[in-house]
mmCIF file of C-alpha atoms and ligand atoms in Angstrom:
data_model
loop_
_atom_site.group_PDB
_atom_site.id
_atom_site.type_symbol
_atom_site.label_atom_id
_atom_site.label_comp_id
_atom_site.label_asym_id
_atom_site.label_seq_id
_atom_site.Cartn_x
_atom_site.Cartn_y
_atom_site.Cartn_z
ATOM 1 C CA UNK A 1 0.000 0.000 0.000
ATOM 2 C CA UNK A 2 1.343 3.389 -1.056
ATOM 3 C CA UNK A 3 -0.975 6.032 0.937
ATOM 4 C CA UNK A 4 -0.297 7.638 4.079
ATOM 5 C CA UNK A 5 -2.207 6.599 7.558
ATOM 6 C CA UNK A 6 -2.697 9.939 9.042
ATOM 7 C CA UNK A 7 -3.227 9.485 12.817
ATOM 8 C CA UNK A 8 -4.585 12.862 14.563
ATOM 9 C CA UNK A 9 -3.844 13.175 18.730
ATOM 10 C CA UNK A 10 -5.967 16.062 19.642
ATOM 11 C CA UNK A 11 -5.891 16.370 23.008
ATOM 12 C CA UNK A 12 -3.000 14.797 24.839
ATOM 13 C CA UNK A 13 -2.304 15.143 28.399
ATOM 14 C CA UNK A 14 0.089 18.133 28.723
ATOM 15 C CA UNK A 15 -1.857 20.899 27.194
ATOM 16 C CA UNK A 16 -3.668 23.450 29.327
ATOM 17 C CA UNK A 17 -7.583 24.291 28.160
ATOM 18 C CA UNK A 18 -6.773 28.066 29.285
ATOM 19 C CA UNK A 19 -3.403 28.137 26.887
ATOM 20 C CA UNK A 20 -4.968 26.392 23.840
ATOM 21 C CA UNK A 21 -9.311 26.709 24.101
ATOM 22 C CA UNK A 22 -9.534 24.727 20.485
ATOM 23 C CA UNK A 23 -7.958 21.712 22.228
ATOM 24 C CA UNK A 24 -11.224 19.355 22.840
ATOM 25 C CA UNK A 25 -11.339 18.227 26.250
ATOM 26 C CA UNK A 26 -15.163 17.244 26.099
ATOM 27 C CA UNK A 27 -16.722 14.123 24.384
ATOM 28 C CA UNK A 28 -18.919 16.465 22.361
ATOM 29 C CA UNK A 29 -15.788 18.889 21.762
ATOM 30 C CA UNK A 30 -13.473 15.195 20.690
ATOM 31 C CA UNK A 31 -16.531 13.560 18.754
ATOM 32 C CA UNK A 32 -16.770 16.491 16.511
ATOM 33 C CA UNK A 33 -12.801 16.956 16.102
ATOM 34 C CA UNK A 34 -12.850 13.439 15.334
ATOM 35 C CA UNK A 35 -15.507 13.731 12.508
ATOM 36 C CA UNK A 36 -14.448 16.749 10.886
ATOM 37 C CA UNK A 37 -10.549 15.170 10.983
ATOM 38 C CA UNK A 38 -11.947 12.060 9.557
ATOM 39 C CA UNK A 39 -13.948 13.970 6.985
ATOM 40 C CA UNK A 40 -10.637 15.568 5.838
ATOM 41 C CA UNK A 41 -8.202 12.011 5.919
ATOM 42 C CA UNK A 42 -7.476 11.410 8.973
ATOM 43 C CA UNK A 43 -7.683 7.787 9.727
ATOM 44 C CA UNK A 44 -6.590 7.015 13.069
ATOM 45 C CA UNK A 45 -7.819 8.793 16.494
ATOM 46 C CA UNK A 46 -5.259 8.118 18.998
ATOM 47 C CA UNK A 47 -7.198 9.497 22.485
ATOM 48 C CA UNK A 48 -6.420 11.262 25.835
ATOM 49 C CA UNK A 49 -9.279 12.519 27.847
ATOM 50 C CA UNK A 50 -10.357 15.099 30.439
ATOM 51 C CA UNK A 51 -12.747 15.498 33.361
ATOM 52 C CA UNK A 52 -14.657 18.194 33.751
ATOM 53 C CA UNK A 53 -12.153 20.771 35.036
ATOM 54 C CA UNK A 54 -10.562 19.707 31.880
ATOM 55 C CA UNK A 55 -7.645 17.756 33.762
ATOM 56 C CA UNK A 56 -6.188 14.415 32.778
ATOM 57 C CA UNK A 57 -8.419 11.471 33.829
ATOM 58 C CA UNK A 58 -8.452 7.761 33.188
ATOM 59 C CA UNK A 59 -11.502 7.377 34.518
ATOM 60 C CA UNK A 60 -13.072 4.106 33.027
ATOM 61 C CA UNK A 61 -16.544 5.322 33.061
ATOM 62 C CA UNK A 62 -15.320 8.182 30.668
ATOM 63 C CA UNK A 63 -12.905 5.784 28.768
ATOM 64 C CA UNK A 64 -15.960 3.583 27.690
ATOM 65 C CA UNK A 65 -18.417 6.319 26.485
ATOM 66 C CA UNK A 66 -15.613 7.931 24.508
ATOM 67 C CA UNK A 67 -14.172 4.531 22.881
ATOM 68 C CA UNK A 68 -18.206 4.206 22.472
ATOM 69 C CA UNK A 69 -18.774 7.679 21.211
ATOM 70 C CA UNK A 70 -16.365 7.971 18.980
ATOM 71 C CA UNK A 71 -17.203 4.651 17.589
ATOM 72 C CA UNK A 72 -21.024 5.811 16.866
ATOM 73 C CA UNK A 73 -19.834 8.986 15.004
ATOM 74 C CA UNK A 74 -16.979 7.609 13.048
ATOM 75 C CA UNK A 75 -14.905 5.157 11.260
ATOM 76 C CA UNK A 76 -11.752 6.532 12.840
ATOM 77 C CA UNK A 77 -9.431 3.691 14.547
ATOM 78 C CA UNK A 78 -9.913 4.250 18.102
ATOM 79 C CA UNK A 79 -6.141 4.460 19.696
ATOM 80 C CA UNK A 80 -6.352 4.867 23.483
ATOM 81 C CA UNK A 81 -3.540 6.300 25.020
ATOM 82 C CA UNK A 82 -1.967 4.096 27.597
ATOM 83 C CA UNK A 83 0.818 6.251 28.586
ATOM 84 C CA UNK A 84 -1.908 8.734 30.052
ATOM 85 C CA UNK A 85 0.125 11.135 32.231
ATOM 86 C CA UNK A 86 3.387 11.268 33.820
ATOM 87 C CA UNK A 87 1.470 11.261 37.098
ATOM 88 C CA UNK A 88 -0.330 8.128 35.984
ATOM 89 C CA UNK A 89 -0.035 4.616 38.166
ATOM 90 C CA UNK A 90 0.822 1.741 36.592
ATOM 91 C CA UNK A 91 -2.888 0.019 37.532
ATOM 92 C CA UNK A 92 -4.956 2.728 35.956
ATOM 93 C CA UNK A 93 -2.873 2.314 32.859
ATOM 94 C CA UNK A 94 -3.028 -1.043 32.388
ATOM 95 C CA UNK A 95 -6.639 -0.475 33.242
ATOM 96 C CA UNK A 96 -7.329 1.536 30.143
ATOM 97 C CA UNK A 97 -7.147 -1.794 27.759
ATOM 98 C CA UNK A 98 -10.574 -3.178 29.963
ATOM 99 C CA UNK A 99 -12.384 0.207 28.054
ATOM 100 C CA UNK A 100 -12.059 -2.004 25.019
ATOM 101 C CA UNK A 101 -10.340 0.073 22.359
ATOM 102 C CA UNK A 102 -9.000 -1.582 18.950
ATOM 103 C CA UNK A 103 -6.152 -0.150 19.291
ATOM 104 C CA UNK A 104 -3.869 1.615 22.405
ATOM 105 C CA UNK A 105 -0.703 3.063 22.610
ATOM 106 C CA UNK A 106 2.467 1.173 24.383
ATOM 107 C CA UNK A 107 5.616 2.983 24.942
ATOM 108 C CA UNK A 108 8.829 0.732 24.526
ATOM 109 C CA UNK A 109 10.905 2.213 27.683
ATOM 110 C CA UNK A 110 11.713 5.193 30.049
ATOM 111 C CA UNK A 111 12.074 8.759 29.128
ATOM 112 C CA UNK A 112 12.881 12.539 30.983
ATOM 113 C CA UNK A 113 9.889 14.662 29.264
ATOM 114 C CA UNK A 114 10.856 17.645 29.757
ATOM 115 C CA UNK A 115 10.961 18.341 33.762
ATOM 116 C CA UNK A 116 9.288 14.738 34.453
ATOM 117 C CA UNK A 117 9.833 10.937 34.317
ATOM 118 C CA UNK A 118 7.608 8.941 31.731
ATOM 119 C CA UNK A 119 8.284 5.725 33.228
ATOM 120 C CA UNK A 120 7.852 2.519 31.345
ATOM 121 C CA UNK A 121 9.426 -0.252 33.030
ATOM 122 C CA UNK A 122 9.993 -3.594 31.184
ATOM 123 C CA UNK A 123 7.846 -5.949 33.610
ATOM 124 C CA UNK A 124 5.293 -2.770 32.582
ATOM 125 C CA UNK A 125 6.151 -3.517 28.845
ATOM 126 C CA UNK A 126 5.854 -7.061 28.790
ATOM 127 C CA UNK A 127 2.296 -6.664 30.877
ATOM 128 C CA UNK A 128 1.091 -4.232 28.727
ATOM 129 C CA UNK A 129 1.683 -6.236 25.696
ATOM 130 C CA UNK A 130 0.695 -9.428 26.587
ATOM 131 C CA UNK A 131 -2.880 -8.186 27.852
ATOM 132 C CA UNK A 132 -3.308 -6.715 24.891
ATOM 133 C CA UNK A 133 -2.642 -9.928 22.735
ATOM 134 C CA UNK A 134 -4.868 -11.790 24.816
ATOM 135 C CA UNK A 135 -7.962 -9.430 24.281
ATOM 136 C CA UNK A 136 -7.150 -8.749 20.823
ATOM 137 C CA UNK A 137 -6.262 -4.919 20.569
ATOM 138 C CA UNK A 138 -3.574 -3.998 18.320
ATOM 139 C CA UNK A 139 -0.647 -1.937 19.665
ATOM 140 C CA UNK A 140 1.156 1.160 18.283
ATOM 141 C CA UNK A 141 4.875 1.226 19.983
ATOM 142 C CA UNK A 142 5.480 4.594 20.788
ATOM 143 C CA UNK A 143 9.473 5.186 20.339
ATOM 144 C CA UNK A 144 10.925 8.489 21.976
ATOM 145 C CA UNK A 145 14.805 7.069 21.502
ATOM 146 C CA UNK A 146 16.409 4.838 18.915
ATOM 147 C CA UNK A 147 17.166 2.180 21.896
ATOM 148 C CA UNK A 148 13.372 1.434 22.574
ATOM 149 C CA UNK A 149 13.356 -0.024 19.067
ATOM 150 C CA UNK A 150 16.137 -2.469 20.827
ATOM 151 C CA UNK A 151 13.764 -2.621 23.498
ATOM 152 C CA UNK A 152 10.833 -3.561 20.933
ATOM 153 C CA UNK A 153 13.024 -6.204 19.068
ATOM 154 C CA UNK A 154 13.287 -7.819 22.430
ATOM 155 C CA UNK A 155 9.847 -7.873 23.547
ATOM 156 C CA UNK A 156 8.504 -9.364 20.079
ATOM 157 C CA UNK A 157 11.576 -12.196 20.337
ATOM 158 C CA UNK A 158 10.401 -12.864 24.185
ATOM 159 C CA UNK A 159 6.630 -12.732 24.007
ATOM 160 C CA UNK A 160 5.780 -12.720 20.030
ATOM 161 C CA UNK A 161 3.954 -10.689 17.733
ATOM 162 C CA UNK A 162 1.173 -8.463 18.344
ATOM 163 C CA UNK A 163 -2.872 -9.399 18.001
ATOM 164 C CA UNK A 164 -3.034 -9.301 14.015
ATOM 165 C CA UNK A 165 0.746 -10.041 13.787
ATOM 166 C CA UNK A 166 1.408 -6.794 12.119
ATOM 167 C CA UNK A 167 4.014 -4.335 13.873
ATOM 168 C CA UNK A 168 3.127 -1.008 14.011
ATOM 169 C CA UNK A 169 5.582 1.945 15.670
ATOM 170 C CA UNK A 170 5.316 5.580 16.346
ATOM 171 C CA UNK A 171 8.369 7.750 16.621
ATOM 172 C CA UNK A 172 7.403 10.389 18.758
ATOM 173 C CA UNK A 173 10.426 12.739 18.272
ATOM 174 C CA UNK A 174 11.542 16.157 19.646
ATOM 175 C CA UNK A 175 10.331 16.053 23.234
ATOM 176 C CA UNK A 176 13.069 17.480 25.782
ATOM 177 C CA UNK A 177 14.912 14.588 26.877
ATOM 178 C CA UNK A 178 13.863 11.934 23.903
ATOM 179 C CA UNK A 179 15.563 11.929 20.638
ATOM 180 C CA UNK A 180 15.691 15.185 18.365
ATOM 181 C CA UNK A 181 12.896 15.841 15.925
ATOM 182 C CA UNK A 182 15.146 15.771 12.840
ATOM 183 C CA UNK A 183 15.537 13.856 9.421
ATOM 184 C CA UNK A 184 18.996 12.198 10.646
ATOM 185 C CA UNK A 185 17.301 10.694 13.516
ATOM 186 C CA UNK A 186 14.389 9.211 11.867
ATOM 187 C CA UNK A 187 16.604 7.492 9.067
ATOM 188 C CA UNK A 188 18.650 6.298 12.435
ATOM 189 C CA UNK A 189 15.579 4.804 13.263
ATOM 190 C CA UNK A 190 14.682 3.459 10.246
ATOM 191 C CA UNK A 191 17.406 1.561 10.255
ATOM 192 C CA UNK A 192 16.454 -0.099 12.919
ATOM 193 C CA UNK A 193 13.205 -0.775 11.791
ATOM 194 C CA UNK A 194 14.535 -2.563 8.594
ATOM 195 C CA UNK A 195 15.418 -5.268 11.844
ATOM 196 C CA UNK A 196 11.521 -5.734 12.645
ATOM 197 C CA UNK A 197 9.304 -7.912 11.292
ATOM 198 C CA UNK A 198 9.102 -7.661 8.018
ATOM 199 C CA UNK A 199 6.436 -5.339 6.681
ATOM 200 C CA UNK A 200 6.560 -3.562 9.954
ATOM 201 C CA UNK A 201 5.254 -0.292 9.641
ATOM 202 C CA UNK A 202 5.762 3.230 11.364
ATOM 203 C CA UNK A 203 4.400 6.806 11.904
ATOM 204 C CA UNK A 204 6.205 9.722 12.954
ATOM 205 C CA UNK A 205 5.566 13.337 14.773
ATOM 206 C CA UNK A 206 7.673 15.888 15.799
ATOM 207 C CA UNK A 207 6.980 17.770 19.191
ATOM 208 C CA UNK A 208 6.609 21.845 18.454
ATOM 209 C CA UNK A 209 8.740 22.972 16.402
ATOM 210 C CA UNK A 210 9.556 19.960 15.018
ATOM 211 C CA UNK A 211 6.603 19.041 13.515
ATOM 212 C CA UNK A 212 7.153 19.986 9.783
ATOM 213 C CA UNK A 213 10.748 18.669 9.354
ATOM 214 C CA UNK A 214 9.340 14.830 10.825
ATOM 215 C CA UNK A 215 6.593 15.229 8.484
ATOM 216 C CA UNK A 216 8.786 15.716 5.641
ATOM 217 C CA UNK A 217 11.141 13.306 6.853
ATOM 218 C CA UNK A 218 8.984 10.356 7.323
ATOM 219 C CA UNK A 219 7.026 11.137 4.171
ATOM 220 C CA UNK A 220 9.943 10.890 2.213
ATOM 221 C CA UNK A 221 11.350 7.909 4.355
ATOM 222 C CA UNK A 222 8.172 5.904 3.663
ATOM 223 C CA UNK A 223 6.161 6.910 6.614
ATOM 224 C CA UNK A 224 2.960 7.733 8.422
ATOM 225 C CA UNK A 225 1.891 10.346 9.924
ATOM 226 C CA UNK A 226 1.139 11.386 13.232
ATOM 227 C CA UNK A 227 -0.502 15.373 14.362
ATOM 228 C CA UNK A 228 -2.605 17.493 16.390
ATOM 229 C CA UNK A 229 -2.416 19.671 19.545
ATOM 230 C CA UNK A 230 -0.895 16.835 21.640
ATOM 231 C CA UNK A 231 2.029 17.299 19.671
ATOM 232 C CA UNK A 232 2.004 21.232 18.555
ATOM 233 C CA UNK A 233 0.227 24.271 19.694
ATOM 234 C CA UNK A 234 2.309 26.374 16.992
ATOM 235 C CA UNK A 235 1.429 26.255 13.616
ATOM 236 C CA UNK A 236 3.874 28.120 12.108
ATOM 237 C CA UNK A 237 6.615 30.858 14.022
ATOM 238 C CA UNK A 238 4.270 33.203 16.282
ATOM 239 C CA UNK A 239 1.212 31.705 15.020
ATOM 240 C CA UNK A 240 -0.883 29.538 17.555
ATOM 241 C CA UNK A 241 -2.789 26.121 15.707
ATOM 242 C CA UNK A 242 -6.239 27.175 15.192
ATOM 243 C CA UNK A 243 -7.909 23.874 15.887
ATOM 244 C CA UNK A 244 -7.017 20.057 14.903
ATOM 245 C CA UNK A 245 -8.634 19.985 11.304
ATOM 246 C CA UNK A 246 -6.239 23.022 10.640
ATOM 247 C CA UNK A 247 -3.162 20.655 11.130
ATOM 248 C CA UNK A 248 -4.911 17.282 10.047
ATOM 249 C CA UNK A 249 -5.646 19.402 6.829
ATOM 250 C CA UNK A 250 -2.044 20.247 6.271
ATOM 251 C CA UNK A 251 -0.539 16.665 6.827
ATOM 252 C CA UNK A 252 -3.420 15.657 4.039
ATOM 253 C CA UNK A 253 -1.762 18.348 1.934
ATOM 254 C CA UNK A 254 1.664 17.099 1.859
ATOM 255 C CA UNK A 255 0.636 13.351 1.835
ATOM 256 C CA UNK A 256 -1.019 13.935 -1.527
ATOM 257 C CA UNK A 257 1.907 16.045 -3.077
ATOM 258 C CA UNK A 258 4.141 13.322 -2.315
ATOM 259 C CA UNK A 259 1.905 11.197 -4.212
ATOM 260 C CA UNK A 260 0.798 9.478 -0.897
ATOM 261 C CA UNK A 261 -2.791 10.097 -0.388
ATOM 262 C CA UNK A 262 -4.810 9.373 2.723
ATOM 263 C CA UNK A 263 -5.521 6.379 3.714
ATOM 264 C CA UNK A 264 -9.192 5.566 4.714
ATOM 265 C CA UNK A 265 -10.085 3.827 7.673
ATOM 266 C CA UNK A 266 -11.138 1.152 6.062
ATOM 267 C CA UNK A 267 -7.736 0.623 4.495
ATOM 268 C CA UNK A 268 -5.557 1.408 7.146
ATOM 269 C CA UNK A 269 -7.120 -1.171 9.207
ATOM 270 C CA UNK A 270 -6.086 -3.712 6.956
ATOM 271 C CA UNK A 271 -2.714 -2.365 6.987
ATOM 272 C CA UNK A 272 -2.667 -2.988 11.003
ATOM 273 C CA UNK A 273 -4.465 -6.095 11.172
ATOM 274 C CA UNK A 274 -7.360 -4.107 13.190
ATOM 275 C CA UNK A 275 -10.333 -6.004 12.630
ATOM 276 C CA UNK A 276 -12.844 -4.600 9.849
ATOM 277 C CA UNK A 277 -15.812 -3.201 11.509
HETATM 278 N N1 LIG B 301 1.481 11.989 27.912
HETATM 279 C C1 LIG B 301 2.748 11.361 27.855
HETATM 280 C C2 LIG B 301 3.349 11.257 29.216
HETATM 281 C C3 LIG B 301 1.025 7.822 24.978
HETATM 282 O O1 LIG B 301 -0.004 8.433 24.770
HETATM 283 O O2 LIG B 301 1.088 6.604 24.960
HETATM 284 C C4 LIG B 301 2.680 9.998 27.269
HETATM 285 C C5 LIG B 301 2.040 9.856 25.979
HETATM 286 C C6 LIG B 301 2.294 8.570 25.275
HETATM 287 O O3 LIG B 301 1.318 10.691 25.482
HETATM 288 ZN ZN1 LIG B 302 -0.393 10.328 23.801
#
């Protein structure tokens, strides 16, 4: 398959409502990002939610209405984020795979963001993996250095493919203490990815400022495609991202000048071995 899966993360966990009001932080607010993103090529919804002071939750109540909400108004692939915040537990993490997504996020090791810890142990790894092979959601690795593709390498040899058998990774570049959001580094790490499985695929995004130079990179390197406000609230130097769709709209934009147009749902869930709805 030629096309691009574009994957839009609108909310994340970082972003502050009062800094950034188009970030949706409300199930109405996320179900109409969603459509409108899907509307313009997005294919892939990968999800943080809020409560209602607009804080981080992973409240499971909330987790199943939005994996259910978002279901009823799109096609998107529903990604939850298992990485939630930095102030996450382990348990409510893990706990995010029983809100019965098709797909969630796993990140392949440890990493300083920014002031903080994201910690990822590898007993955390393993357990996050294996649950989700045994209830049939299909992973996306999130990589933030070039070693947790090491990392990944060993998890598949220990404890064997993912649910669908396909390997999908995300190279989440640029954040302060991860691996720089540059073209060098993401042909580093696609040189490590030529060691997956074969056929594995990947995705990229660069953190801020970052953004456009992954795009370009990973477009030309082959690659997917990963935005939204988790990622960037600039959309270009002193200019604040208007909304999602703004930045969903311009990945769609270089995808099809590079001859690699959108994928739908449809087909990039055949790509990840995500069950057809
Ligand atoms: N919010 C970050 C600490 C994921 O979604 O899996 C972790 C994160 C990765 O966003
Ligand atoms: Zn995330």
């Amino acid at each position: 398959m030629t096309g691009t899966m574009i994957t839009v993360a609108p909310t994340g966990a970082e972003s502050k409502k009062v800094d950034a009001p188009a970030l949706p932080v409300t199930l109405a607010e996320l179900t109409a990002t969603a459509k409108e993103c899907e509307a313009l090529g997005a294919s892939i919804i990968h999800v943080h939610i809020r409560d209602d002071d607009a804080q981080p939750t992973l409240d499971q109540g909330r987790l199943r209405d939005t994996v259910a909400g978002l279901r009823e108004a799109t096609g998107l692939i529903v990604q939850l984020s298992s990485g939630g915040s930095v102030h996450d537990p382990e348990a409510d993490r893990l706990a995010v795979l029983d809100a019965g997504p098709e797909m969630a996020s796993c990140t392949m090791g440890t990493v300083n963001f920014g002031d903080d810890v994201f910690l990822n142990r590898w007993e955390f790894i393993v357990d996050l993996h294996t649950r989700m092979q045994e209830r049939g959601i299909v992973p996306e690795y999130e990589i933030f250095d070039l070693g947790q593709l090491t990392t990944l390498q060993r998890l598949l040899a220990r404890h064997g493919l993912p649910f669908g058998g396909h390997v999908h990774v995300d190279l989440v570049m640029g954040v302060p203490g991860g691996m720089p959001g540059t073209a060098a580094a993401l042909v580093a790490c696609e040189q490590v990815i030529r060691d997956l499985p074969e056929g594995t695929t990947f995705s990229a995004t660069g953190i801020g400022r970052s953004t456009l130079p992954v795009m370009l990179a990973s477009l030309s390197a082959g690659g997917h495609l990963r935005v939204g406000m988790e990622d960037t609230l600039t959309y270009a130097k002193g200019r604040a991202v208007e909304s999602n769709m703004q930045l969903v709209a311009r990945a769609v934009g270089f995808a099809q000048l590079a001859q690699r147009p959108p994928l739908t749902p449809s087909q990039a869930r055949e790509l990840l071995g995500v069950p057809a709805r």
